[in-house]
mmCIF file of C-alpha atoms in Angstrom:
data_model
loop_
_atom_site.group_PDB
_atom_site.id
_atom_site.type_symbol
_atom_site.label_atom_id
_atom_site.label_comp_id
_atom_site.label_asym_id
_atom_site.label_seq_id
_atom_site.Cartn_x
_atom_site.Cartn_y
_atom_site.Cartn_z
ATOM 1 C CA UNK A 1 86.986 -164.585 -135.236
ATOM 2 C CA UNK A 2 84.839 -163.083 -137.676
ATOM 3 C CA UNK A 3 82.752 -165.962 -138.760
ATOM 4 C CA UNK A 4 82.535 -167.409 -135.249
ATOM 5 C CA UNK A 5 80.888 -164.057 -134.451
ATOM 6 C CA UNK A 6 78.522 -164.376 -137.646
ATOM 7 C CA UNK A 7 77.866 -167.684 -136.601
ATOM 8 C CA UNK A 8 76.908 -166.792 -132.988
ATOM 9 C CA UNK A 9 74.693 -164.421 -134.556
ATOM 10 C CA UNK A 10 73.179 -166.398 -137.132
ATOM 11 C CA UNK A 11 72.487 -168.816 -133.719
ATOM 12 C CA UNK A 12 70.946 -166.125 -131.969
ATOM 13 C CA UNK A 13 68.755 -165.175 -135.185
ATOM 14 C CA UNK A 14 67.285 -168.871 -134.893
ATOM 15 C CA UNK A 15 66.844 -168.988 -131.034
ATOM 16 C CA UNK A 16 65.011 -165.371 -130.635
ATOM 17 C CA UNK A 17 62.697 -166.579 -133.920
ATOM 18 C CA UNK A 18 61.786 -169.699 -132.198
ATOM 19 C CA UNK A 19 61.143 -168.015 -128.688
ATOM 20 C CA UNK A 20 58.730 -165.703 -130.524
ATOM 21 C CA UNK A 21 56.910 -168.659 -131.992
ATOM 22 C CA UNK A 22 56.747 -170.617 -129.174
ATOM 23 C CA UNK A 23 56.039 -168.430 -126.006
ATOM 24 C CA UNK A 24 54.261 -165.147 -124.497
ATOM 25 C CA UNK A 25 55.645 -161.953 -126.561
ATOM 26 C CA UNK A 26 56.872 -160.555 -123.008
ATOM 27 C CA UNK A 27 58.651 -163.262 -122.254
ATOM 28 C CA UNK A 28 60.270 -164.150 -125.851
ATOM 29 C CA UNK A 29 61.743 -160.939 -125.072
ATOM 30 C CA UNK A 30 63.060 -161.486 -122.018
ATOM 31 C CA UNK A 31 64.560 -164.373 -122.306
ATOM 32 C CA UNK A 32 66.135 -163.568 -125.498
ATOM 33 C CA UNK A 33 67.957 -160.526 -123.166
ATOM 34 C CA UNK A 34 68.932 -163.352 -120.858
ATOM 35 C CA UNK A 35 70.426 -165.554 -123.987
ATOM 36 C CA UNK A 36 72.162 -162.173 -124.890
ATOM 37 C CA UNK A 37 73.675 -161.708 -121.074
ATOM 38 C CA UNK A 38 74.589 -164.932 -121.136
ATOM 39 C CA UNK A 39 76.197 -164.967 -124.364
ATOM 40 C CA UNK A 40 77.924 -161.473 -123.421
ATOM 41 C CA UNK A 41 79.384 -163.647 -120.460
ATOM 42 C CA UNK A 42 80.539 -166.667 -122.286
ATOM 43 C CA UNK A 43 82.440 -164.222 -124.924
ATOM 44 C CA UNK A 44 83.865 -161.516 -122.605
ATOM 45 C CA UNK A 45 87.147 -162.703 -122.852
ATOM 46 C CA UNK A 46 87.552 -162.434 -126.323
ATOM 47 C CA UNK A 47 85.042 -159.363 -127.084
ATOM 48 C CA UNK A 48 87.534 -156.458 -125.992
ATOM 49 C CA UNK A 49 89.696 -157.876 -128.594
ATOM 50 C CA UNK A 50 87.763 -158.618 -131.057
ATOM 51 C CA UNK A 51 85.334 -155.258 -131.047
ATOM 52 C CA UNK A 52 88.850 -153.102 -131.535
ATOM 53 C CA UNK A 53 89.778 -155.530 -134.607
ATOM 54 C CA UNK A 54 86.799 -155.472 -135.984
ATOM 55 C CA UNK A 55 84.861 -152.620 -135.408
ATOM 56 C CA UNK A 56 83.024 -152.316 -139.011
ATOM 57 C CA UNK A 57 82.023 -156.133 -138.762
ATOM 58 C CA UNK A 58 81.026 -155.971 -134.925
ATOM 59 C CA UNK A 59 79.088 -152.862 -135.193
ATOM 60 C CA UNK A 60 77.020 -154.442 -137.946
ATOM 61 C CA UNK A 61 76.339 -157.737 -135.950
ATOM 62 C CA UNK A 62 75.056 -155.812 -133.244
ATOM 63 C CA UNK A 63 72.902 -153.832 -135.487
ATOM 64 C CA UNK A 64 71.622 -157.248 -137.056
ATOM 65 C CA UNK A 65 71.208 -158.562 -132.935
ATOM 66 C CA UNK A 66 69.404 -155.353 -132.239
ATOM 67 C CA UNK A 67 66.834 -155.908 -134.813
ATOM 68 C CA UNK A 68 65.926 -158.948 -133.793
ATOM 69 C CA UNK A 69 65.356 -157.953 -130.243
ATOM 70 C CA UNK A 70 63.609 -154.686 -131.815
ATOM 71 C CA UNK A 71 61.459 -157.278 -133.068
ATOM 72 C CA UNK A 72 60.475 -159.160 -129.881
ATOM 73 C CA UNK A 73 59.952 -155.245 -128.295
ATOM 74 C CA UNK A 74 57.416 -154.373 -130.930
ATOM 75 C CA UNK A 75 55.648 -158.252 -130.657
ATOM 76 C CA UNK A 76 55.997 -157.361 -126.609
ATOM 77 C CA UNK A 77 54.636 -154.087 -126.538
ATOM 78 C CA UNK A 78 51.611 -154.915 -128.841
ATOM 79 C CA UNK A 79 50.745 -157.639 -127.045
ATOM 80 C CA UNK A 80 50.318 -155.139 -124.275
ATOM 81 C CA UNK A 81 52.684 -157.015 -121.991
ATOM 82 C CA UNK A 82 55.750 -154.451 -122.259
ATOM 83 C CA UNK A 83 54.967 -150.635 -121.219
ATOM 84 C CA UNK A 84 54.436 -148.551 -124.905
ATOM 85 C CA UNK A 85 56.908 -146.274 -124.199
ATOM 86 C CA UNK A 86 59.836 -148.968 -124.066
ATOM 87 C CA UNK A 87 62.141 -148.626 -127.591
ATOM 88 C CA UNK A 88 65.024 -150.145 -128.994
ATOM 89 C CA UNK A 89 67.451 -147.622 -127.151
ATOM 90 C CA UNK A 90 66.105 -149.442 -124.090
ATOM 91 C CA UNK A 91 66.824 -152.470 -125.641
ATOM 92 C CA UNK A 92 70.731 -151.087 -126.339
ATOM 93 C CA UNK A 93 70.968 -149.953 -122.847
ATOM 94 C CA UNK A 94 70.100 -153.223 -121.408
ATOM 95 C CA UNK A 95 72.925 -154.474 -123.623
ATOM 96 C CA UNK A 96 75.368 -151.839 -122.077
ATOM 97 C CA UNK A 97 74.877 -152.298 -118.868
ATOM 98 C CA UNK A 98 74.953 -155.990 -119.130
ATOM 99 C CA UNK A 99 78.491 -155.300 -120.254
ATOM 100 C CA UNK A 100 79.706 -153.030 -118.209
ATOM 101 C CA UNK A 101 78.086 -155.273 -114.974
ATOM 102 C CA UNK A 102 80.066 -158.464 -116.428
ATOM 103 C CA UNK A 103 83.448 -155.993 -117.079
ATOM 104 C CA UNK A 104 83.038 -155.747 -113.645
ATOM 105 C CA UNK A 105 83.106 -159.004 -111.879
ATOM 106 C CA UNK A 106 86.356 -160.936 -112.784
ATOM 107 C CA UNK A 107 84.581 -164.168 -111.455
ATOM 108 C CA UNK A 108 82.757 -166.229 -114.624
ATOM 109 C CA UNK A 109 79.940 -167.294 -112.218
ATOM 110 C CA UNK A 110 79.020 -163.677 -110.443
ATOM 111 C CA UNK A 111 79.566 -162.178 -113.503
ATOM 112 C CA UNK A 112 76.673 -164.598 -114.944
ATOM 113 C CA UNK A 113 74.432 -163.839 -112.054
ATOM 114 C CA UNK A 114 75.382 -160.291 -112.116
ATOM 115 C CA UNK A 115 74.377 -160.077 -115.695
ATOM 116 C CA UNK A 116 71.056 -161.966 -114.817
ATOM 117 C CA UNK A 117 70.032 -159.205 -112.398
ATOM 118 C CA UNK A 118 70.461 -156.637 -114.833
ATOM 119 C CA UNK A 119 68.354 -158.082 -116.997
ATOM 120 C CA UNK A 120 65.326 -158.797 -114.271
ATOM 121 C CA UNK A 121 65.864 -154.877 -113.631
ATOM 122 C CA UNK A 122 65.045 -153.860 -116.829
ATOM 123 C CA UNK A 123 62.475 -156.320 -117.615
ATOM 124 C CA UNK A 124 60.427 -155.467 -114.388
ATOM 125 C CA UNK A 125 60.776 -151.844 -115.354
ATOM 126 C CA UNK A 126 59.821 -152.707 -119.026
ATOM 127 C CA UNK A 127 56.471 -154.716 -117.782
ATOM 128 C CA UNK A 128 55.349 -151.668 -115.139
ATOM 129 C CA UNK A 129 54.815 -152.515 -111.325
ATOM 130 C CA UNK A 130 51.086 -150.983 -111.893
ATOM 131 C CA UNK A 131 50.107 -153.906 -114.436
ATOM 132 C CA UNK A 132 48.276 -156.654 -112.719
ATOM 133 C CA UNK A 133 50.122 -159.865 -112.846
ATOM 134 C CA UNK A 134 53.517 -158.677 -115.299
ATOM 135 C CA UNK A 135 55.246 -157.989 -111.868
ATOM 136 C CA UNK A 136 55.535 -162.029 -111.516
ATOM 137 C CA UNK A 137 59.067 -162.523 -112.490
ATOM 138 C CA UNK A 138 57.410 -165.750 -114.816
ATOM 139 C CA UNK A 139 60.337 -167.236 -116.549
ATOM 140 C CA UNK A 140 63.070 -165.115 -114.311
ATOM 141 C CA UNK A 141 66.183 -166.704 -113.838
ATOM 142 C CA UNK A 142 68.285 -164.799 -111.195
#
Protein backbone atom coordinates (compact mmCIF):
# COMPACT_ATOMS: atom_id res chain seq x y z
CA UNK A 1 0.00 0.00 0.00
CA UNK A 2 2.76 2.14 0.81
CA UNK A 3 4.60 2.30 -2.41
CA UNK A 4 1.41 2.39 -4.48
CA UNK A 5 0.75 5.59 -2.50
CA UNK A 6 4.46 6.88 -3.21
CA UNK A 7 3.92 5.99 -6.58
CA UNK A 8 0.61 7.89 -6.99
CA UNK A 9 2.46 10.67 -5.63
CA UNK A 10 5.51 10.52 -7.51
CA UNK A 11 2.62 10.53 -10.62
CA UNK A 12 1.08 13.48 -9.35
CA UNK A 13 4.65 15.24 -8.88
CA UNK A 14 5.08 14.72 -12.81
CA UNK A 15 1.49 15.72 -13.90
CA UNK A 16 1.24 19.14 -11.70
CA UNK A 17 5.10 19.93 -13.13
CA UNK A 18 3.96 19.47 -16.60
CA UNK A 19 0.59 21.48 -16.15
CA UNK A 20 2.76 24.34 -14.89
CA UNK A 21 4.91 24.17 -17.98
CA UNK A 22 2.42 23.85 -20.32
CA UNK A 23 -0.65 26.09 -19.40
CA UNK A 24 -1.95 29.50 -17.68
CA UNK A 25 -0.61 29.53 -13.87
CA UNK A 26 -4.47 29.80 -12.82
CA UNK A 27 -5.40 27.09 -14.50
CA UNK A 28 -2.27 24.63 -13.79
CA UNK A 29 -3.69 25.10 -10.50
CA UNK A 30 -6.92 24.25 -10.99
CA UNK A 31 -6.76 21.50 -12.74
CA UNK A 32 -4.16 19.99 -10.67
CA UNK A 33 -7.15 20.35 -7.68
CA UNK A 34 -9.36 18.54 -10.15
CA UNK A 35 -6.52 15.62 -10.73
CA UNK A 36 -6.41 15.65 -6.82
CA UNK A 37 -10.51 15.27 -6.51
CA UNK A 38 -10.38 12.89 -8.86
CA UNK A 39 -7.68 10.93 -7.50
CA UNK A 40 -9.35 11.35 -3.88
CA UNK A 41 -12.38 9.57 -5.69
CA UNK A 42 -10.63 6.77 -7.40
CA UNK A 43 -8.80 5.88 -3.87
CA UNK A 44 -11.65 6.42 -1.36
CA UNK A 45 -12.14 3.00 -0.83
CA UNK A 46 -8.92 2.17 0.30
CA UNK A 47 -7.83 5.68 1.96
CA UNK A 48 -9.79 5.19 5.39
CA UNK A 49 -7.70 2.19 5.69
CA UNK A 50 -4.77 3.03 4.66
CA UNK A 51 -4.47 6.75 6.45
CA UNK A 52 -5.10 4.74 10.03
CA UNK A 53 -2.15 2.20 8.98
CA UNK A 54 -0.07 4.52 7.95
CA UNK A 55 -0.40 7.68 9.41
CA UNK A 56 3.51 8.76 9.57
CA UNK A 57 3.88 7.77 5.75
CA UNK A 58 0.42 9.38 4.65
CA UNK A 59 0.89 12.52 6.51
CA UNK A 60 4.21 13.01 4.76
CA UNK A 61 2.77 12.32 1.19
CA UNK A 62 0.31 14.84 1.71
CA UNK A 63 2.84 17.25 2.89
CA UNK A 64 4.99 16.38 -0.33
CA UNK A 65 1.25 16.82 -2.50
CA UNK A 66 0.74 20.06 -0.69
CA UNK A 67 3.92 21.51 -1.82
CA UNK A 68 3.45 20.97 -5.08
CA UNK A 69 0.09 22.58 -5.20
CA UNK A 70 1.75 25.40 -2.86
CA UNK A 71 3.74 25.73 -5.83
CA UNK A 72 1.10 26.20 -8.56
CA UNK A 73 -0.66 28.86 -5.74
CA UNK A 74 2.44 30.98 -5.61
CA UNK A 75 2.99 30.62 -9.83
CA UNK A 76 -1.08 31.48 -9.72
CA UNK A 77 -1.10 34.27 -7.53
CA UNK A 78 1.96 36.03 -9.16
CA UNK A 79 0.70 35.74 -12.28
CA UNK A 80 -2.09 37.83 -10.88
CA UNK A 81 -4.71 35.30 -11.89
CA UNK A 82 -5.47 33.90 -8.21
CA UNK A 83 -6.63 36.64 -5.48
CA UNK A 84 -3.14 37.46 -3.17
CA UNK A 85 -4.65 36.61 -0.21
CA UNK A 86 -5.28 32.81 -1.22
CA UNK A 87 -2.50 30.39 0.85
CA UNK A 88 -1.75 26.93 1.14
CA UNK A 89 -4.37 26.44 4.06
CA UNK A 90 -6.81 27.23 1.25
CA UNK A 91 -5.22 24.85 -0.73
CA UNK A 92 -5.67 22.08 2.40
CA UNK A 93 -9.20 23.06 2.78
CA UNK A 94 -10.06 22.44 -0.74
CA UNK A 95 -8.53 19.03 -0.07
CA UNK A 96 -10.88 18.52 3.01
CA UNK A 97 -13.81 19.29 1.73
CA UNK A 98 -13.23 17.35 -1.37
CA UNK A 99 -13.12 14.48 1.08
CA UNK A 100 -15.60 14.93 3.18
CA UNK A 101 -18.10 15.78 -0.16
CA UNK A 102 -16.91 12.26 -1.72
CA UNK A 103 -17.37 10.48 2.10
CA UNK A 104 -20.59 11.56 1.43
CA UNK A 105 -22.01 10.21 -1.72
CA UNK A 106 -21.79 6.33 -1.72
CA UNK A 107 -22.32 6.49 -5.60
CA UNK A 108 -18.61 6.46 -7.57
CA UNK A 109 -20.11 8.76 -10.27
CA UNK A 110 -21.92 11.64 -7.93
CA UNK A 111 -19.25 11.37 -5.76
CA UNK A 112 -16.91 12.39 -8.88
CA UNK A 113 -19.19 15.18 -9.84
CA UNK A 114 -19.70 16.11 -6.33
CA UNK A 115 -16.02 16.44 -5.87
CA UNK A 116 -15.84 18.49 -9.21
CA UNK A 117 -18.16 21.15 -7.78
CA UNK A 118 -16.17 21.62 -4.87
CA UNK A 119 -13.41 22.32 -6.64
CA UNK A 120 -15.20 25.03 -9.21
CA UNK A 121 -16.31 26.62 -5.70
CA UNK A 122 -13.12 27.25 -4.54
CA UNK A 123 -11.48 28.08 -7.69
CA UNK A 124 -14.15 30.82 -8.55
CA UNK A 125 -13.64 32.14 -5.06
CA UNK A 126 -9.78 31.87 -5.49
CA UNK A 127 -9.94 33.96 -9.02
CA UNK A 128 -12.48 36.89 -7.44
CA UNK A 129 -15.94 37.60 -9.19
CA UNK A 130 -14.58 41.43 -9.46
CA UNK A 131 -11.62 40.37 -11.92
CA UNK A 132 -12.55 40.88 -15.49
CA UNK A 133 -12.60 37.70 -17.39
CA UNK A 134 -11.21 34.96 -14.31
CA UNK A 135 -15.02 34.44 -13.62
CA UNK A 136 -15.06 32.26 -17.05
CA UNK A 137 -14.98 28.84 -15.66
CA UNK A 138 -12.02 28.24 -18.74
CA UNK A 139 -10.96 24.71 -18.33
CA UNK A 140 -14.00 23.83 -15.70
CA UNK A 141 -15.11 20.47 -15.74
CA UNK A 142 -18.36 20.09 -13.67
Amino acid sequence: MADLAEQAAAELTVCFRELARTVPADLALERALRVVAAETVATRVCAPDHRERFADRTRALDERVDGELHRLLVSARDSGRIAAGVTAQDLRLVRAAVAAAVDTEPDPARAGRAAQRTVTHFVRSFRGADRPGLGSGAGRAD
